[in-house]
């Protein structure tokens, strides 16, 4: 008995000394990291490797443990691993496809980390060898290309992309976008990839993707790209609306009904849906580079009916930066672009305007500020385009556009059914007015205000040039601009510490000058012109105060002397109107023994005294400087591309995805 116990003890002792057995895939990785060719001992080595579940943790740790010199010693095996990964991507067996893709991503990231001090071409040599690079690059799939493109934060420093510049995949991307089944499955990745490739060294050299994108004229391809972008923006709008309704029917709704509307803003701040910089950048590049894409903005989809596809919410934590998560219901059947229930037809521009109305409401967060800025840049490009203006102002293209309006205590939410059908330019103007009204705060988004006023100015220039008499509630715009001037004066000291407020004030005053000088050519009726004068006279105190402020600063020898004096000169006609009509209104009141005149009585005085009013002709009111990305916005787009690259890479973290998810996602790869 004692002998048996002794034997058992010995067995236990020997088993406890044994090292844990390594799984077979780990042993195979170890073979790759030796100098010997693994196929010498096992001719079926590569076939067997991709049938085994990838151990990303071990593979990445192994790559991390080697320095650059050690990696170079096993370069042939690394080349072979890369080559066989590429070959396995074409395999019929989906397990092989998924395993090779996971392996490739770990391999690319691991090798890149080791080669940071060296050039990108060393990375190419390490992964595939210079001689075979061209052939193998053509085989990479979209997900892997996105991984490759975003391996550095600054994509312009990722010189491995020189091969993608020389060996273009542009036509392959277009093929995906023009073919409905592939577009539904892979369109999002294709559009994001294209947006990133267009931004590779775009200011330093000739980027072939910029050139090629600018001349695409195939209607099916451009419409396909538009559908992918619209789908992504639509999902964002839907998710935001759902979150908003959730808040309104929950705790905040009950609280608001109890104590009034003081908590509305707080409730609204809780609504946070991850915005999508990547898809917005793709829309910008298409609008900015390709004039043919402008037609896609207005492409209506009446045949799709009013079908809504349920969506899976994206991450909604307020701390998450602007993301590039693809639309969750990318495979849509039987329709590709669900329509909003409040319109009979929809288009990309309407979806974009609704998206803009949401992201532009909160500019306190840096990411949303950048998103709002990009929305305004896109609208700037649209407002400068002759064809875009033609359909924006077309009386035969009327839409009911339900923009998001920030909850405010002094106004009620307009019912959807009360929104009139109007030309699309009215929705653009509504969006600009909404922004002006809702962002007067100490953390003043000056840059966005300047862009906002510029868009309005460009639209007015088109209306003046083409004598378009738009039936719009212009008084809302005039009131918003006057209140903006009042705000600039009220916070003069605070704002001047950070901004040249006179640039913005001058732009606003010149918009009034545009209406005064040319309003008779584009305002809808003579009474609209009368109402303009009425608003100027009614709010004369604000213009008087503005004049006093700029006169004070223009007569002092300070830094604001010159910009303030420009506003002084620009106010000449506004002051002429006030000084001409005010005495006549006072005289009318005195003669008729009326203490306070009604609006109609003031308008009667205005109409009967136009003849004796003298105004100065001001030059250049209908001229503007055209948008230029390279000269003014290069820094913004470099930083934007960097932010998108980081987020794409984060969303492509294959180590966090199960094999089952990848198998489902790549089930269509042949």
XYZ file of C-alpha atoms in Angstrom:
670
model
C 0.000 0.000 0.000
C 2.846 2.326 0.899
C 4.500 1.567 -2.436
C 1.285 2.492 -4.315
C 1.053 5.819 -2.420
C 4.681 6.473 -3.211
C 4.075 5.836 -6.926
C 1.026 8.152 -6.946
C 3.096 10.838 -5.197
C 5.810 10.509 -7.815
C 3.247 10.772 -10.595
C 1.752 13.905 -9.041
C 5.197 15.416 -8.615
C 6.219 14.737 -12.192
C 2.908 16.053 -13.598
C 3.200 19.251 -11.588
C 6.672 19.840 -13.044
C 5.353 19.498 -16.587
C 4.978 22.727 -18.580
C 1.438 23.400 -19.840
C 0.939 22.086 -23.333
C 0.967 24.742 -26.060
C -1.954 24.742 -28.476
C -1.006 23.667 -31.977
C -1.467 27.135 -33.556
C 1.036 28.573 -31.052
C 3.577 25.889 -31.936
C 3.093 26.761 -35.600
C 3.660 30.470 -34.857
C 6.906 29.494 -33.108
C 8.023 27.695 -36.282
C 7.409 30.879 -38.340
C 9.625 32.823 -35.923
C 12.625 30.579 -36.607
C 14.973 31.002 -39.569
C 13.921 27.685 -41.103
C 11.216 27.336 -43.737
C 8.310 25.634 -41.873
C 7.221 23.748 -45.019
C 10.446 21.700 -44.957
C 9.132 19.605 -42.071
C 5.445 19.968 -42.983
C 4.564 20.613 -46.659
C 0.920 21.339 -45.641
C 1.979 23.891 -43.008
C 0.183 26.926 -44.514
C -2.996 24.987 -45.351
C -3.261 23.786 -41.758
C -2.424 27.180 -40.206
C -5.498 28.969 -41.559
C -7.873 26.223 -40.442
C -6.938 26.917 -36.824
C -8.458 29.605 -34.662
C -6.106 32.575 -34.517
C -4.388 33.349 -31.217
C -4.008 37.095 -31.761
C -2.711 37.721 -28.254
C 0.213 35.324 -28.704
C 1.007 36.452 -32.260
C 1.029 40.148 -31.330
C 3.111 39.470 -28.196
C 5.626 37.480 -30.254
C 6.004 40.310 -32.769
C 6.344 42.788 -29.918
C 9.139 40.758 -28.290
C 11.400 41.003 -31.351
C 13.422 44.051 -32.324
C 13.858 45.243 -35.916
C 17.091 43.287 -36.500
C 15.599 40.026 -35.238
C 12.616 40.516 -37.530
C 14.887 41.052 -40.512
C 16.523 37.666 -39.852
C 13.163 35.919 -40.350
C 12.062 38.215 -43.203
C 11.561 35.295 -45.623
C 9.120 33.598 -43.264
C 7.279 36.882 -42.626
C 7.026 37.358 -46.417
C 5.653 33.829 -46.727
C 3.117 34.393 -43.949
C 1.928 37.595 -45.634
C 1.741 35.908 -49.046
C -0.254 32.938 -47.752
C -2.607 35.252 -45.833
C -3.370 37.016 -49.115
C -3.933 33.711 -50.895
C -6.232 32.499 -48.107
C -8.418 35.601 -48.550
C -9.545 34.069 -51.853
C -10.354 30.705 -50.291
C -13.835 29.239 -50.564
C -13.706 28.121 -46.927
C -14.886 31.089 -44.851
C -12.906 29.995 -41.785
C -9.718 30.443 -43.840
C -10.817 33.923 -44.982
C -11.530 35.122 -41.446
C -8.384 33.603 -39.940
C -6.167 35.046 -42.662
C -7.731 38.469 -42.226
C -7.178 38.478 -38.460
C -3.597 37.293 -38.955
C -2.917 39.994 -41.548
C -4.126 42.780 -39.296
C -1.939 41.594 -36.407
C 1.018 41.167 -38.766
C 0.711 44.634 -40.340
C 0.355 46.379 -36.990
C 3.161 44.396 -35.400
C 5.630 44.982 -38.234
C 4.724 48.658 -38.438
C 5.391 49.141 -34.710
C 8.882 47.695 -35.164
C 9.695 49.874 -38.169
C 8.696 53.314 -36.929
C 12.222 54.782 -37.181
C 12.614 53.514 -40.745
C 10.815 54.394 -43.957
C 7.547 52.909 -45.113
C 9.341 51.026 -47.857
C 11.135 48.881 -45.253
C 7.689 47.858 -44.045
C 6.723 46.893 -47.585
C 9.934 44.897 -47.941
C 9.372 43.154 -44.619
C 5.770 42.178 -45.358
C 5.859 41.241 -49.012
C 9.210 41.973 -50.616
C 9.658 44.786 -53.136
C 9.556 42.453 -56.118
C 6.123 40.999 -55.311
C 4.453 44.073 -53.765
C 2.504 45.158 -56.847
C 0.935 41.751 -57.419
C -0.057 41.185 -53.806
C -1.494 44.635 -53.119
C -4.206 43.989 -55.711
C -5.516 41.079 -53.660
C -6.185 42.960 -50.433
C -9.818 43.304 -49.401
C -11.532 46.435 -48.104
C -11.205 45.738 -44.391
C -7.525 45.030 -44.722
C -6.994 48.140 -46.845
C -8.683 50.230 -44.153
C -6.350 48.640 -41.627
C -3.390 49.417 -43.884
C -4.435 53.034 -44.511
C -5.003 53.818 -40.825
C -1.901 52.162 -39.377
C -0.573 55.696 -38.663
C -2.601 58.528 -37.130
C -1.377 60.878 -39.839
C -2.174 59.014 -43.059
C 0.166 61.289 -45.035
C 3.097 59.805 -43.086
C 2.032 56.291 -44.022
C 4.319 55.915 -47.053
C 3.125 52.353 -47.616
C 0.219 54.107 -49.356
C 2.523 55.110 -52.201
C 1.829 51.650 -53.604
C -1.929 52.244 -53.427
C -1.347 55.554 -55.239
C 0.684 53.893 -58.021
C -1.474 50.747 -58.236
C -4.902 52.351 -58.092
C -7.876 50.612 -56.503
C -10.146 53.510 -57.495
C -11.950 51.544 -60.206
C -12.540 48.650 -57.796
C -14.143 51.052 -55.293
C -16.395 52.481 -58.009
C -17.415 48.975 -59.033
C -18.597 48.264 -55.480
C -20.606 51.513 -55.418
C -22.265 50.943 -58.799
C -23.358 47.361 -58.060
C -26.364 47.270 -55.637
C -25.619 43.937 -53.865
C -21.943 44.784 -53.256
C -22.852 48.376 -52.348
C -25.270 47.223 -49.644
C -22.686 44.862 -48.212
C -19.453 46.839 -48.592
C -20.456 50.341 -49.737
C -19.801 51.975 -46.382
C -16.232 50.680 -46.138
C -15.623 51.614 -49.784
C -16.765 55.211 -49.252
C -14.707 55.631 -46.052
C -11.643 54.152 -47.755
C -12.052 56.526 -50.708
C -12.374 59.546 -48.394
C -9.135 58.600 -46.631
C -7.221 57.908 -49.857
C -8.276 61.300 -51.253
C -6.691 62.910 -48.182
C -3.297 61.224 -48.544
C -0.692 63.985 -49.069
C -3.351 66.011 -50.865
C -1.458 69.294 -50.455
C 2.070 68.039 -51.127
C 1.724 66.089 -54.362
C -0.672 65.109 -57.130
C -3.063 62.597 -55.593
C -4.528 60.377 -58.366
C -7.661 59.688 -56.312
C -8.485 63.414 -56.238
C -8.051 63.644 -60.003
C -10.127 60.519 -60.682
C -12.929 61.425 -58.268
C -13.260 64.867 -59.862
C -14.057 63.420 -63.320
C -16.420 60.537 -62.476
C -19.551 61.059 -64.560
C -21.292 57.673 -64.392
C -24.751 58.329 -62.981
C -25.143 54.873 -61.394
C -21.829 55.122 -59.569
C -22.478 58.636 -58.250
C -26.009 57.716 -57.169
C -24.600 54.629 -55.442
C -22.169 56.767 -53.491
C -25.001 59.145 -52.593
C -27.155 56.263 -51.328
C -24.383 54.968 -49.057
C -23.867 58.453 -47.554
C -27.611 59.078 -47.212
C -28.085 55.704 -45.523
C -25.461 56.502 -42.875
C -26.815 60.024 -42.211
C -30.392 58.720 -42.115
C -29.475 56.179 -39.450
C -27.909 58.891 -37.328
C -31.032 61.063 -37.643
C -33.275 58.116 -36.748
C -31.229 57.184 -33.697
C -31.194 60.773 -32.489
C -34.960 61.087 -32.924
C -35.509 57.828 -31.034
C -33.283 59.004 -28.169
C -35.093 62.334 -28.103
C -38.498 60.655 -27.897
C -37.177 58.356 -25.188
C -36.129 61.379 -23.120
C -39.378 63.225 -23.723
C -41.490 60.296 -22.533
C -39.304 59.472 -19.537
C -38.147 61.166 -16.385
C -37.335 64.540 -17.953
C -40.779 64.794 -19.497
C -42.422 64.254 -16.109
C -40.068 66.716 -14.437
C -40.682 69.342 -17.113
C -44.444 69.072 -16.805
C -44.134 69.616 -13.052
C -41.832 72.631 -12.973
C -42.116 74.199 -16.401
C -39.565 74.159 -19.155
C -36.436 75.145 -17.224
C -35.015 71.632 -17.524
C -35.448 71.257 -21.276
C -31.862 72.205 -22.085
C -30.526 69.775 -19.473
C -32.645 66.984 -20.886
C -31.436 67.743 -24.364
C -27.795 67.563 -23.310
C -28.321 63.918 -22.328
C -29.121 63.020 -25.943
C -25.833 61.849 -27.345
C -25.494 59.747 -30.473
C -22.061 59.160 -31.931
C -21.612 61.377 -34.989
C -19.891 60.247 -38.161
C -16.961 62.336 -39.382
C -15.846 59.791 -41.983
C -19.089 59.766 -43.965
C -19.310 63.562 -43.717
C -15.786 63.854 -45.144
C -16.807 61.554 -48.015
C -19.800 63.811 -48.754
C -17.569 66.891 -48.655
C -15.007 65.419 -51.077
C -17.761 64.383 -53.495
C -19.462 67.814 -53.408
C -16.206 69.769 -53.491
C -14.392 67.789 -56.186
C -17.116 66.515 -58.504
C -19.630 68.896 -60.060
C -21.609 65.919 -61.372
C -22.296 64.832 -57.790
C -24.367 67.981 -57.221
C -27.197 66.338 -59.177
C -27.155 63.433 -56.706
C -28.020 65.811 -53.829
C -31.450 66.471 -55.306
C -32.088 62.967 -56.653
C -35.566 62.111 -55.360
C -36.616 58.598 -54.452
C -40.430 58.581 -54.673
C -40.555 54.941 -55.777
C -39.177 53.673 -52.461
C -42.329 54.321 -50.481
C -42.462 55.188 -46.809
C -40.646 52.137 -45.466
C -38.641 52.389 -42.290
C -36.032 49.781 -41.469
C -35.387 49.217 -37.739
C -31.833 50.017 -36.716
C -29.491 48.794 -34.019
C -28.247 51.690 -31.859
C -24.594 52.667 -32.121
C -22.508 53.520 -29.035
C -24.073 56.615 -27.482
C -21.724 57.562 -24.669
C -21.002 61.300 -24.594
C -17.272 60.627 -24.156
C -16.931 58.646 -27.374
C -15.229 60.735 -30.064
C -16.683 61.150 -33.506
C -16.797 57.685 -34.917
C -16.832 55.836 -38.148
C -19.066 52.951 -37.196
C -20.845 51.753 -40.328
C -24.645 51.777 -40.572
C -25.998 48.818 -38.677
C -28.609 47.816 -41.250
C -26.337 48.098 -44.245
C -28.106 45.218 -45.951
C -31.485 46.721 -46.774
C -34.314 44.858 -48.421
C -36.334 45.626 -50.396
C -35.430 49.310 -50.214
C -32.038 50.957 -49.918
C -32.914 54.358 -48.499
C -35.894 54.496 -46.109
C -37.807 57.734 -46.241
C -39.042 59.976 -43.490
C -42.720 59.669 -42.712
C -43.227 63.439 -43.014
C -42.257 63.702 -46.681
C -43.519 61.963 -49.789
C -40.091 62.029 -51.380
C -36.653 62.488 -49.905
C -33.134 63.105 -51.132
C -29.574 63.275 -49.870
C -29.694 67.048 -49.316
C -32.761 66.819 -47.043
C -31.142 64.023 -45.016
C -27.938 66.075 -44.761
C -29.809 69.225 -43.658
C -31.551 67.255 -40.902
C -28.218 65.771 -39.832
C -26.668 69.253 -39.783
C -29.522 70.640 -37.691
C -28.712 68.044 -35.014
C -24.902 68.198 -34.919
C -24.802 72.003 -35.189
C -26.928 72.556 -32.107
C -24.176 71.596 -29.642
C -20.772 73.128 -30.393
C -19.319 72.946 -26.877
C -17.713 69.587 -27.601
C -14.672 69.859 -29.898
C -15.722 66.940 -32.105
C -19.210 68.339 -32.635
C -17.710 71.765 -33.287
C -15.620 70.202 -36.072
C -18.636 68.308 -37.394
C -20.672 71.527 -37.434
C -17.829 73.298 -39.218
C -17.678 70.573 -41.883
C -21.456 70.773 -42.376
C -21.133 74.526 -42.987
C -18.196 74.020 -45.376
C -20.302 71.550 -47.398
C -23.180 74.058 -47.477
C -20.703 76.763 -48.571
C -19.690 74.645 -51.580
C -23.357 74.024 -52.396
C -24.241 77.732 -52.065
C -21.502 78.636 -54.583
C -22.604 76.134 -57.214
C -24.815 77.463 -60.014
C -26.597 74.169 -60.640
C -27.139 73.526 -56.918
C -28.674 76.991 -56.585
C -30.963 76.275 -59.528
C -32.580 73.284 -57.814
C -32.449 74.886 -54.357
C -34.572 77.755 -55.642
C -36.784 75.720 -58.003
C -40.452 76.466 -57.281
C -41.402 73.114 -58.754
C -39.301 71.195 -56.204
C -41.054 71.763 -52.890
C -40.316 69.731 -49.770
C -41.439 69.651 -46.160
C -38.157 69.566 -44.229
C -38.481 68.963 -40.508
C -35.235 70.364 -39.088
C -34.273 69.776 -35.487
C -34.840 72.880 -33.370
C -33.137 73.329 -30.025
C -35.660 73.385 -27.155
C -35.926 76.947 -25.838
C -38.162 78.337 -23.117
C -39.597 81.187 -25.159
C -40.809 79.173 -28.131
C -43.010 76.165 -28.737
C -42.023 73.222 -30.880
C -43.658 73.485 -34.304
C -45.833 70.526 -35.210
C -44.511 68.567 -38.177
C -47.774 68.960 -40.073
C -47.509 72.764 -39.818
C -44.226 72.852 -41.732
C -45.005 74.109 -45.259
C -43.753 72.581 -48.502
C -41.208 75.041 -49.916
C -38.134 75.173 -52.169
C -35.105 73.594 -50.477
C -33.289 76.917 -50.100
C -35.862 77.816 -47.413
C -34.661 74.876 -45.303
C -31.039 76.045 -45.738
C -32.004 79.568 -44.616
C -34.024 78.125 -41.695
C -30.938 76.184 -40.617
C -28.799 79.338 -40.724
C -31.378 81.377 -38.772
C -31.669 78.577 -36.202
C -27.912 78.573 -35.690
C -27.741 82.381 -35.340
C -30.529 82.392 -32.733
C -29.266 79.505 -30.588
C -25.507 80.047 -30.241
C -25.174 83.487 -28.686
C -23.068 82.495 -25.678
C -19.814 83.505 -24.022
C -17.985 80.529 -25.581
C -18.829 82.137 -28.899
C -18.302 79.968 -32.044
C -17.089 82.914 -34.143
C -15.808 80.807 -37.034
C -19.178 79.057 -37.441
C -21.059 82.374 -37.337
C -18.831 83.803 -40.077
C -19.479 80.750 -42.274
C -23.191 80.950 -41.556
C -23.451 84.597 -42.673
C -21.311 83.829 -45.748
C -23.727 81.080 -46.832
C -26.696 83.458 -46.529
C -24.779 86.085 -48.517
C -23.952 83.648 -51.327
C -27.585 82.570 -51.605
C -28.682 86.228 -51.777
C -26.100 86.901 -54.498
C -27.663 84.139 -56.606
C -31.176 85.484 -55.967
C -30.094 89.002 -56.940
C -28.256 87.809 -60.047
C -31.105 85.576 -61.276
C -33.906 87.795 -59.922
C -35.388 84.952 -57.900
C -38.229 86.255 -55.737
C -38.240 83.742 -52.902
C -41.350 83.577 -50.722
C -39.575 83.288 -47.414
C -40.212 84.749 -43.950
C -37.343 87.240 -44.295
C -38.359 89.025 -41.117
C -37.125 86.061 -39.053
C -33.669 86.439 -40.623
C -33.603 90.215 -40.090
C -34.636 89.848 -36.438
C -31.995 87.157 -35.861
C -29.249 89.335 -37.363
C -30.275 92.405 -35.348
C -30.245 90.324 -32.148
C -26.781 89.067 -33.093
C -25.529 92.656 -33.356
C -27.090 93.381 -29.970
C -25.292 90.366 -28.479
C -21.909 91.442 -29.913
C -22.312 94.835 -28.246
C -23.550 93.445 -24.924
C -20.483 91.208 -24.573
C -18.014 93.514 -26.306
C -15.272 93.199 -23.662
C -15.514 89.415 -23.241
C -15.666 88.733 -26.982
C -12.926 91.188 -28.010
C -10.497 89.336 -25.763
C -10.774 86.357 -28.144
C -12.275 87.542 -31.442
C -12.353 90.367 -33.947
C -16.102 90.877 -33.650
C -16.012 93.700 -36.222
C -15.463 91.221 -39.062
C -18.762 89.547 -38.205
C -20.539 92.847 -37.504
C -19.426 94.151 -40.920
C -20.763 91.047 -42.648
C -24.139 91.383 -40.907
C -24.414 95.108 -41.722
C -23.511 94.392 -45.349
C -26.266 91.769 -45.521
C -28.674 94.555 -44.542
C -27.036 96.743 -47.199
C -27.653 93.970 -49.728
C -31.356 93.973 -48.862
C -31.516 97.791 -48.901
C -29.674 98.191 -52.221
C -30.963 95.202 -54.202
C -34.009 94.012 -52.225
C -36.394 95.316 -54.869
C -34.924 92.739 -57.303
C -35.336 89.611 -55.150
C -37.754 90.239 -52.265
C -41.110 88.598 -53.086
C -43.366 91.690 -52.870
C -43.088 95.478 -52.437
C -44.521 95.056 -48.933
C -41.530 92.841 -48.030
C -39.257 95.792 -48.823
C -41.437 98.011 -46.627
C -41.136 95.458 -43.790
C -37.334 95.618 -44.069
C -37.426 99.365 -43.435
C -39.918 98.852 -40.616
C -37.563 96.410 -38.832
C -34.582 98.773 -39.210
C -36.604 101.688 -37.845
C -38.184 99.598 -35.063
C -34.768 98.368 -33.894
C -32.965 101.665 -34.546
C -31.584 101.783 -30.996
C -29.382 98.739 -31.679
C -27.990 100.287 -34.874
C -27.453 103.596 -33.045
C -25.561 101.802 -30.254
C -23.481 99.873 -32.770
C -22.554 103.104 -34.523
C -21.535 104.707 -31.206
C -19.369 101.688 -30.330
C -17.525 101.494 -33.673
C -17.137 105.278 -33.817
C -15.536 105.231 -30.361
C -13.072 102.493 -31.324
C -12.312 103.903 -34.784
C -11.298 107.264 -33.335
C -8.898 105.658 -30.841
C -5.430 104.568 -31.922
C -5.929 100.938 -30.863
C -5.803 97.572 -32.611
C -9.497 97.789 -33.563
C -9.265 101.198 -35.270
C -9.303 99.905 -38.859
C -11.888 97.071 -38.554
C -14.200 99.336 -36.513
C -13.972 102.157 -39.087
C -15.104 99.737 -41.826
C -18.301 99.077 -39.872
C -18.757 102.837 -39.403
C -18.693 103.373 -43.181
C -20.931 100.349 -43.827
C -23.648 101.807 -41.558
C -24.140 104.906 -43.735
C -27.361 103.735 -45.437
C -28.875 102.156 -42.322
C -28.327 105.431 -40.480
C -29.717 107.416 -43.436
C -32.940 105.364 -43.257
C -33.235 105.852 -39.485
C -32.447 109.578 -39.622
C -34.822 110.111 -42.571
C -37.877 108.251 -41.294
C -37.759 108.722 -37.511
C -38.545 112.495 -37.552
C -41.396 111.852 -40.037
C -42.847 109.113 -37.822
C -42.652 111.405 -34.773
C -44.278 114.217 -36.758
C -47.081 111.890 -37.954
C -47.720 110.806 -34.356
C -47.805 114.404 -33.125
C -50.145 115.648 -35.872
C -52.537 112.726 -35.341
C -52.242 112.796 -31.520
C -51.145 109.149 -31.344
C -48.793 108.124 -28.545
C -47.809 104.784 -30.084
C -48.108 104.014 -33.794
C -49.185 100.615 -35.056
C -47.065 98.709 -37.569
C -49.453 99.614 -40.383
C -49.258 103.313 -39.518
C -45.436 103.231 -39.536
C -45.503 101.410 -42.896
C -47.818 104.107 -44.268
C -45.260 106.792 -43.284
C -42.461 104.725 -44.882
C -44.335 104.245 -48.185
C -45.187 107.920 -48.500
C -41.622 109.124 -47.855
C -39.442 106.905 -50.064
C -39.138 109.663 -52.675
C -37.171 112.011 -50.443
C -34.763 109.344 -49.119
C -31.176 109.566 -50.408
C -28.999 106.471 -50.222
C -25.364 105.923 -51.118
C -24.510 103.297 -53.750
C -22.092 100.812 -52.171
C -19.813 98.717 -54.367
C -19.090 95.012 -54.084
C -22.124 94.027 -52.019
C -22.965 91.213 -54.457
C -19.369 89.942 -54.699
C -17.717 87.287 -52.557
C -14.480 85.367 -52.244
C -14.919 81.777 -53.404
C -14.178 78.880 -51.076
C -10.591 77.623 -51.211
C -9.604 74.522 -49.242
C -5.855 74.572 -49.737
C -5.286 78.183 -48.737
C -7.630 78.402 -45.761
C -8.683 74.959 -44.542
C -5.612 72.704 -44.943
C -4.888 72.497 -41.186
C -8.521 71.648 -40.421
C -8.665 68.796 -42.938
C -5.305 67.374 -41.860
C -6.540 67.171 -38.275
C -9.906 65.799 -39.414
C -8.237 63.010 -41.431
C -6.107 62.208 -38.386
C -9.183 61.943 -36.153
C -10.950 59.702 -38.683
C -7.883 57.472 -39.078
C -7.754 56.888 -35.312
C -11.460 56.054 -35.168
C -11.409 53.746 -38.183
C -8.489 51.897 -36.646
C -10.347 51.630 -33.341
C -13.408 50.213 -35.072
C -11.246 47.745 -36.969
C -9.830 46.207 -33.787
C -10.242 42.631 -34.937
C -8.885 41.264 -31.674
C -12.160 42.339 -30.051
C -14.310 40.598 -32.646
C -15.268 36.982 -32.314
C -14.709 34.585 -35.174
C -18.490 34.166 -35.424
C -19.067 37.900 -36.031
C -16.347 38.013 -38.669
C -17.734 34.926 -40.371
C -21.137 36.574 -40.590
C -19.678 39.844 -41.853
C -17.552 38.200 -44.532
C -20.099 35.627 -45.602
C -20.328 37.263 -49.037
C -16.602 37.208 -49.800
C -15.897 34.831 -52.661
